[in-house]
Amino acid sequence: MNMKSYGNHNATYDSRILSIKPELVIDNPPHGLYGEMEEEQYPGEGYTASWLLQNVAGYQAAGIKVIGYVTSGYEGKGGDDGYAAKWYSLDMNKMLITNMATLDHVDGVFIDECSDFPNSASKSYLQQLSDLAHSYGLIVWMNVGVDNFDPWFFTSGVADFMQSSESWRGQSLSPVQQQWGSRIGVTGYKSSYTAQDAYNLTIDAWCKGIEYCYINTVEYTKIAPWFEEYAGMLRNWNGNCP
């Protein structure tokens, strides 16, 4: 399984993730986007902020691959959070990827807010980021956040994995999800979900050919109280589809 972990790190938070032991965790290391923002606001202190993932090596020692977060802001046009334009620039993202690779020693990069059907300029932007990340041996995981998107992301080699549906409910797969499911992840969340709900939705995704599925009570900032139970149920799955 994979986890998106954008919550504030502390000893309890980290111990839970180390116990859950996902294959990959998408997170905010010191030299990713939010560490850089923190350093700009608090010079000399931002990179060491305790709420960032400071324990990259500890996660890796536990067998968890760390995927560091950046956002393309729809290839420099501006992201949904409305940050200043510089945070979405090609140069900024190249710097963040380089620093996460060489200073944080992450295993991959997660590029948020990618256009689902990018034009030629957007493709060039994404290709440059992908080429840079691959030059450091990093996994490139992109996010379009929707069911249907351009197969170019895979046929071009620009994306190793894709975050597709962000509202997974067990729906039918789109053509690109059907063809490329082994390189796709989906997520879903609802405050009323239980470990059994999360398990059922994940097994449904796996049985439809989707490689990764992450279900929670909130989107990405907290870990559901039942997450350890959910992870244990998945590890005990016998491989039989309903």
Tab-separated table of C-alpha atoms in Angstrom:
chain	number	residue	atom	x	y	z
A	1	MET	CA	0.000	0.000	0.000
A	2	ASN	CA	0.985	3.634	-0.275
A	3	MET	CA	0.233	6.518	2.092
A	4	LYS	CA	-0.045	10.253	1.567
A	5	SER	CA	1.270	11.823	4.733
A	6	TYR	CA	0.953	15.603	4.848
A	7	GLY	CA	0.311	15.819	8.574
A	8	ASN	CA	2.516	17.404	11.215
A	9	HIS	CA	5.248	14.993	12.217
A	10	ASN	CA	6.018	14.120	15.818
A	11	ALA	CA	7.170	10.964	17.585
A	12	THR	CA	3.662	9.491	17.755
A	13	TYR	CA	2.856	10.266	14.118
A	14	ASP	CA	6.136	8.766	12.909
A	15	SER	CA	5.809	5.680	15.100
A	16	ARG	CA	2.390	4.966	13.606
A	17	ILE	CA	3.689	5.152	10.040
A	18	LEU	CA	6.674	2.972	10.945
A	19	SER	CA	4.230	0.464	12.449
A	20	ILE	CA	1.854	0.575	9.478
A	21	LYS	CA	4.882	0.200	7.163
A	22	PRO	CA	3.474	1.157	3.763
A	23	GLU	CA	5.567	0.382	0.698
A	24	LEU	CA	5.761	4.084	-0.133
A	25	VAL	CA	4.906	7.286	1.677
A	26	ILE	CA	4.352	10.624	-0.071
A	27	ASP	CA	5.546	13.256	2.368
A	28	ASN	CA	7.214	16.605	3.037
A	29	PRO	CA	10.963	16.210	3.668
A	30	PRO	CA	13.097	19.191	4.753
A	31	HIS	CA	14.014	20.383	1.256
A	32	GLY	CA	10.669	19.843	-0.460
A	33	LEU	CA	8.160	22.587	-1.216
A	34	TYR	CA	6.950	23.179	2.321
A	35	GLY	CA	10.407	23.020	3.844
A	36	GLU	CA	11.537	25.669	1.380
A	37	MET	CA	8.530	27.847	2.224
A	38	GLU	CA	9.256	27.407	5.933
A	39	GLU	CA	12.911	28.361	5.446
A	40	GLU	CA	11.921	31.524	3.599
A	41	GLN	CA	9.637	32.515	6.465
A	42	TYR	CA	12.042	31.473	9.233
A	43	PRO	CA	15.600	31.720	7.852
A	44	GLY	CA	17.972	29.270	9.448
A	45	GLU	CA	15.148	27.336	11.098
A	46	GLY	CA	12.776	26.228	8.344
A	47	TYR	CA	14.587	23.145	7.101
A	48	THR	CA	14.749	21.735	10.626
A	49	ALA	CA	11.067	22.324	11.466
A	50	SER	CA	9.819	19.389	13.519
A	51	TRP	CA	6.570	19.067	11.565
A	52	LEU	CA	8.476	18.107	8.406
A	53	LEU	CA	9.629	14.540	7.798
A	54	GLN	CA	13.074	14.753	9.388
A	55	ASN	CA	13.453	10.980	9.710
A	56	VAL	CA	13.799	10.046	6.037
A	57	ALA	CA	16.604	7.584	6.792
A	58	GLY	CA	14.568	5.964	9.566
A	59	TYR	CA	11.650	5.377	7.246
A	60	GLN	CA	13.965	3.892	4.630
A	61	ALA	CA	15.635	1.646	7.202
A	62	ALA	CA	12.160	0.271	7.962
A	63	GLY	CA	11.679	-0.557	4.274
A	64	ILE	CA	9.501	2.456	3.429
A	65	LYS	CA	10.312	4.407	0.266
A	66	VAL	CA	9.998	8.172	0.732
A	67	ILE	CA	8.489	10.197	-2.110
A	68	GLY	CA	9.034	13.953	-1.677
A	69	TYR	CA	6.312	16.454	-2.556
A	70	VAL	CA	6.347	19.308	-5.072
A	71	THR	CA	3.560	20.818	-7.161
A	72	SER	CA	3.714	21.863	-10.787
A	73	GLY	CA	0.719	24.159	-10.282
A	74	TYR	CA	-0.611	22.931	-13.619
A	75	GLU	CA	2.782	23.427	-15.206
A	76	GLY	CA	3.467	26.873	-13.807
A	77	LYS	CA	0.025	28.352	-14.397
A	78	GLY	CA	-0.897	28.416	-10.699
A	79	GLY	CA	-2.088	25.812	-8.231
A	80	ASP	CA	-5.284	25.457	-6.250
A	81	ASP	CA	-3.653	26.733	-3.048
A	82	GLY	CA	-2.942	30.099	-4.644
A	83	TYR	CA	0.723	30.411	-3.693
A	84	ALA	CA	2.959	33.003	-5.341
A	85	ALA	CA	3.902	32.146	-8.922
A	86	LYS	CA	7.531	31.393	-8.043
A	87	TRP	CA	6.522	28.263	-6.133
A	88	TYR	CA	5.166	26.729	-9.342
A	89	SER	CA	8.037	27.739	-11.610
A	90	LEU	CA	10.142	25.233	-13.500
A	91	ASP	CA	13.334	26.545	-11.901
A	92	MET	CA	11.893	26.248	-8.394
A	93	ASN	CA	10.786	22.681	-8.950
A	94	LYS	CA	14.136	21.739	-10.455
A	95	MET	CA	15.843	23.130	-7.367
A	96	LEU	CA	13.483	21.280	-5.017
A	97	ILE	CA	13.961	17.979	-6.840
A	98	THR	CA	17.742	18.396	-6.829
A	99	ASN	CA	17.813	19.256	-3.130
A	100	MET	CA	15.487	16.431	-2.122
A	101	ALA	CA	17.649	14.006	-4.112
A	102	THR	CA	21.034	15.218	-2.883
A	103	LEU	CA	20.275	16.497	0.632
A	104	ASP	CA	17.234	14.522	1.803
A	105	HIS	CA	18.117	11.374	-0.171
A	106	VAL	CA	14.498	10.602	-1.014
A	107	ASP	CA	13.525	7.659	-3.197
A	108	GLY	CA	11.201	9.588	-5.467
A	109	VAL	CA	9.321	12.774	-6.213
A	110	PHE	CA	5.560	13.355	-6.222
A	111	ILE	CA	4.556	16.065	-8.699
A	112	ASP	CA	1.125	17.371	-7.739
A	113	GLU	CA	-1.364	19.325	-9.860
A	114	CYS	CA	-0.536	17.992	-13.316
A	115	SER	CA	-2.907	18.775	-16.183
A	116	ASP	CA	-4.904	15.712	-17.192
A	117	PHE	CA	-4.489	16.414	-20.904
A	118	PRO	CA	-1.393	18.645	-21.079
A	119	ASN	CA	-0.615	20.762	-24.127
A	120	SER	CA	2.838	20.807	-25.714
A	121	ALA	CA	4.193	23.491	-23.365
A	122	SER	CA	2.919	21.605	-20.326
A	123	LYS	CA	4.385	18.369	-21.623
A	124	SER	CA	7.776	20.055	-21.985
A	125	TYR	CA	7.575	21.359	-18.399
A	126	LEU	CA	6.717	17.935	-17.006
A	127	GLN	CA	9.263	16.147	-19.176
A	128	GLN	CA	12.059	18.386	-17.887
A	129	LEU	CA	11.139	17.660	-14.274
A	130	SER	CA	10.862	13.952	-14.979
A	131	ASP	CA	14.205	13.827	-16.787
A	132	LEU	CA	15.905	15.598	-13.890
A	133	ALA	CA	14.354	13.289	-11.299
A	134	HIS	CA	15.231	10.207	-13.320
A	135	SER	CA	18.826	11.437	-13.652
A	136	TYR	CA	19.046	11.074	-9.858
A	137	GLY	CA	17.457	7.627	-10.000
A	138	LEU	CA	14.214	8.841	-8.438
A	139	ILE	CA	10.750	7.380	-8.868
A	140	VAL	CA	8.476	9.919	-10.591
A	141	TRP	CA	4.896	9.861	-9.314
A	142	MET	CA	2.587	12.437	-10.885
A	143	ASN	CA	-0.915	13.492	-9.870
A	144	VAL	CA	-3.789	14.386	-12.186
A	145	GLY	CA	-6.386	13.515	-9.538
A	146	VAL	CA	-9.053	12.315	-11.986
A	147	ASP	CA	-10.231	9.044	-13.507
A	148	ASN	CA	-9.410	9.867	-17.124
A	149	PHE	CA	-6.177	11.367	-18.424
A	150	ASP	CA	-3.752	11.302	-21.344
A	151	PRO	CA	-1.942	7.946	-21.762
A	152	TRP	CA	1.049	10.087	-22.828
A	153	PHE	CA	2.127	10.147	-19.195
A	154	PHE	CA	2.992	6.465	-19.538
A	155	THR	CA	3.780	6.067	-23.231
A	156	SER	CA	6.345	8.889	-23.030
A	157	GLY	CA	7.965	7.480	-19.896
A	158	VAL	CA	7.430	10.780	-18.083
A	159	ALA	CA	5.568	9.160	-15.154
A	160	ASP	CA	6.481	5.941	-13.392
A	161	PHE	CA	3.241	6.104	-11.405
A	162	MET	CA	0.124	8.255	-11.526
A	163	GLN	CA	-2.232	9.393	-8.799
A	164	SER	CA	-5.564	9.133	-10.579
A	165	SER	CA	-8.977	9.139	-8.845
A	166	GLU	CA	-9.067	11.118	-5.590
A	167	SER	CA	-12.636	10.088	-4.826
A	168	TRP	CA	-12.462	6.317	-5.081
A	169	ARG	CA	-15.859	4.721	-4.436
A	170	GLY	CA	-15.430	1.503	-6.387
A	171	GLN	CA	-16.492	3.037	-9.690
A	172	SER	CA	-15.850	1.519	-13.109
A	173	LEU	CA	-12.404	2.195	-14.516
A	174	SER	CA	-11.717	4.613	-17.347
A	175	PRO	CA	-9.935	3.230	-20.441
A	176	VAL	CA	-6.541	4.571	-19.325
A	177	GLN	CA	-7.025	3.074	-15.854
A	178	GLN	CA	-7.892	-0.266	-17.414
A	179	GLN	CA	-4.794	-0.240	-19.617
A	180	TRP	CA	-2.290	1.167	-17.123
A	181	GLY	CA	-3.705	0.081	-13.761
A	182	SER	CA	-0.411	-1.490	-12.672
A	183	ARG	CA	1.073	2.020	-12.525
A	184	ILE	CA	-1.899	3.871	-11.032
A	185	GLY	CA	-2.949	4.784	-7.504
A	186	VAL	CA	-6.369	5.928	-6.282
A	187	THR	CA	-7.494	7.473	-2.995
A	188	GLY	CA	-10.742	8.103	-1.190
A	189	TYR	CA	-11.846	9.480	2.142
A	190	LYS	CA	-14.964	9.948	4.254
A	191	SER	CA	-15.275	10.759	7.946
A	192	SER	CA	-17.593	7.800	8.544
A	193	TYR	CA	-15.345	5.163	6.960
A	194	THR	CA	-14.282	2.199	9.080
A	195	ALA	CA	-11.354	-0.171	8.631
A	196	GLN	CA	-13.744	-2.599	6.934
A	197	ASP	CA	-14.929	0.088	4.498
A	198	ALA	CA	-11.329	0.971	3.671
A	199	TYR	CA	-10.437	-2.684	3.192
A	200	ASN	CA	-13.422	-3.324	0.922
A	201	LEU	CA	-12.650	-0.307	-1.273
A	202	THR	CA	-8.982	-1.226	-1.522
A	203	ILE	CA	-9.625	-4.856	-2.432
A	204	ASP	CA	-12.128	-3.660	-5.034
A	205	ALA	CA	-9.448	-1.436	-6.587
A	206	TRP	CA	-6.841	-4.186	-6.528
A	207	CYS	CA	-9.221	-6.687	-8.084
A	208	LYS	CA	-9.929	-4.226	-10.890
A	209	GLY	CA	-6.199	-4.004	-11.596
A	210	ILE	CA	-5.296	-0.783	-9.750
A	211	GLU	CA	-1.886	-1.101	-8.084
A	212	TYR	CA	-2.259	1.302	-5.151
A	213	CYS	CA	-5.265	2.380	-3.109
A	214	TYR	CA	-5.284	4.561	-0.008
A	215	ILE	CA	-8.480	5.112	2.001
A	216	ASN	CA	-8.739	7.402	5.030
A	217	THR	CA	-11.196	9.459	7.086
A	218	VAL	CA	-9.692	12.759	5.921
A	219	GLU	CA	-7.786	13.494	2.774
A	220	TYR	CA	-4.097	13.427	3.705
A	221	THR	CA	-3.346	15.384	6.887
A	222	LYS	CA	-4.211	12.805	9.555
A	223	ILE	CA	-4.059	9.053	9.966
A	224	ALA	CA	-7.382	7.356	10.697
A	225	PRO	CA	-7.512	5.765	14.181
A	226	TRP	CA	-8.176	2.392	12.572
A	227	PHE	CA	-5.366	2.557	10.010
A	228	GLU	CA	-3.224	-0.149	11.638
A	229	GLU	CA	-6.205	-2.516	11.575
A	230	TYR	CA	-6.828	-1.663	7.906
A	231	ALA	CA	-3.180	-2.327	6.986
A	232	GLY	CA	-3.244	-5.625	8.867
A	233	MET	CA	-6.391	-6.746	7.064
A	234	LEU	CA	-4.755	-5.997	3.722
A	235	ARG	CA	-1.653	-7.980	4.646
A	236	ASN	CA	-3.858	-10.944	5.523
A	237	TRP	CA	-5.837	-10.831	2.255
A	238	ASN	CA	-5.744	-14.243	0.588
A	239	GLY	CA	-5.726	-12.837	-2.940
A	240	ASN	CA	-9.236	-13.988	-3.791
A	241	CYS	CA	-11.484	-11.381	-5.389
A	242	PRO	CA	-15.170	-11.094	-4.470
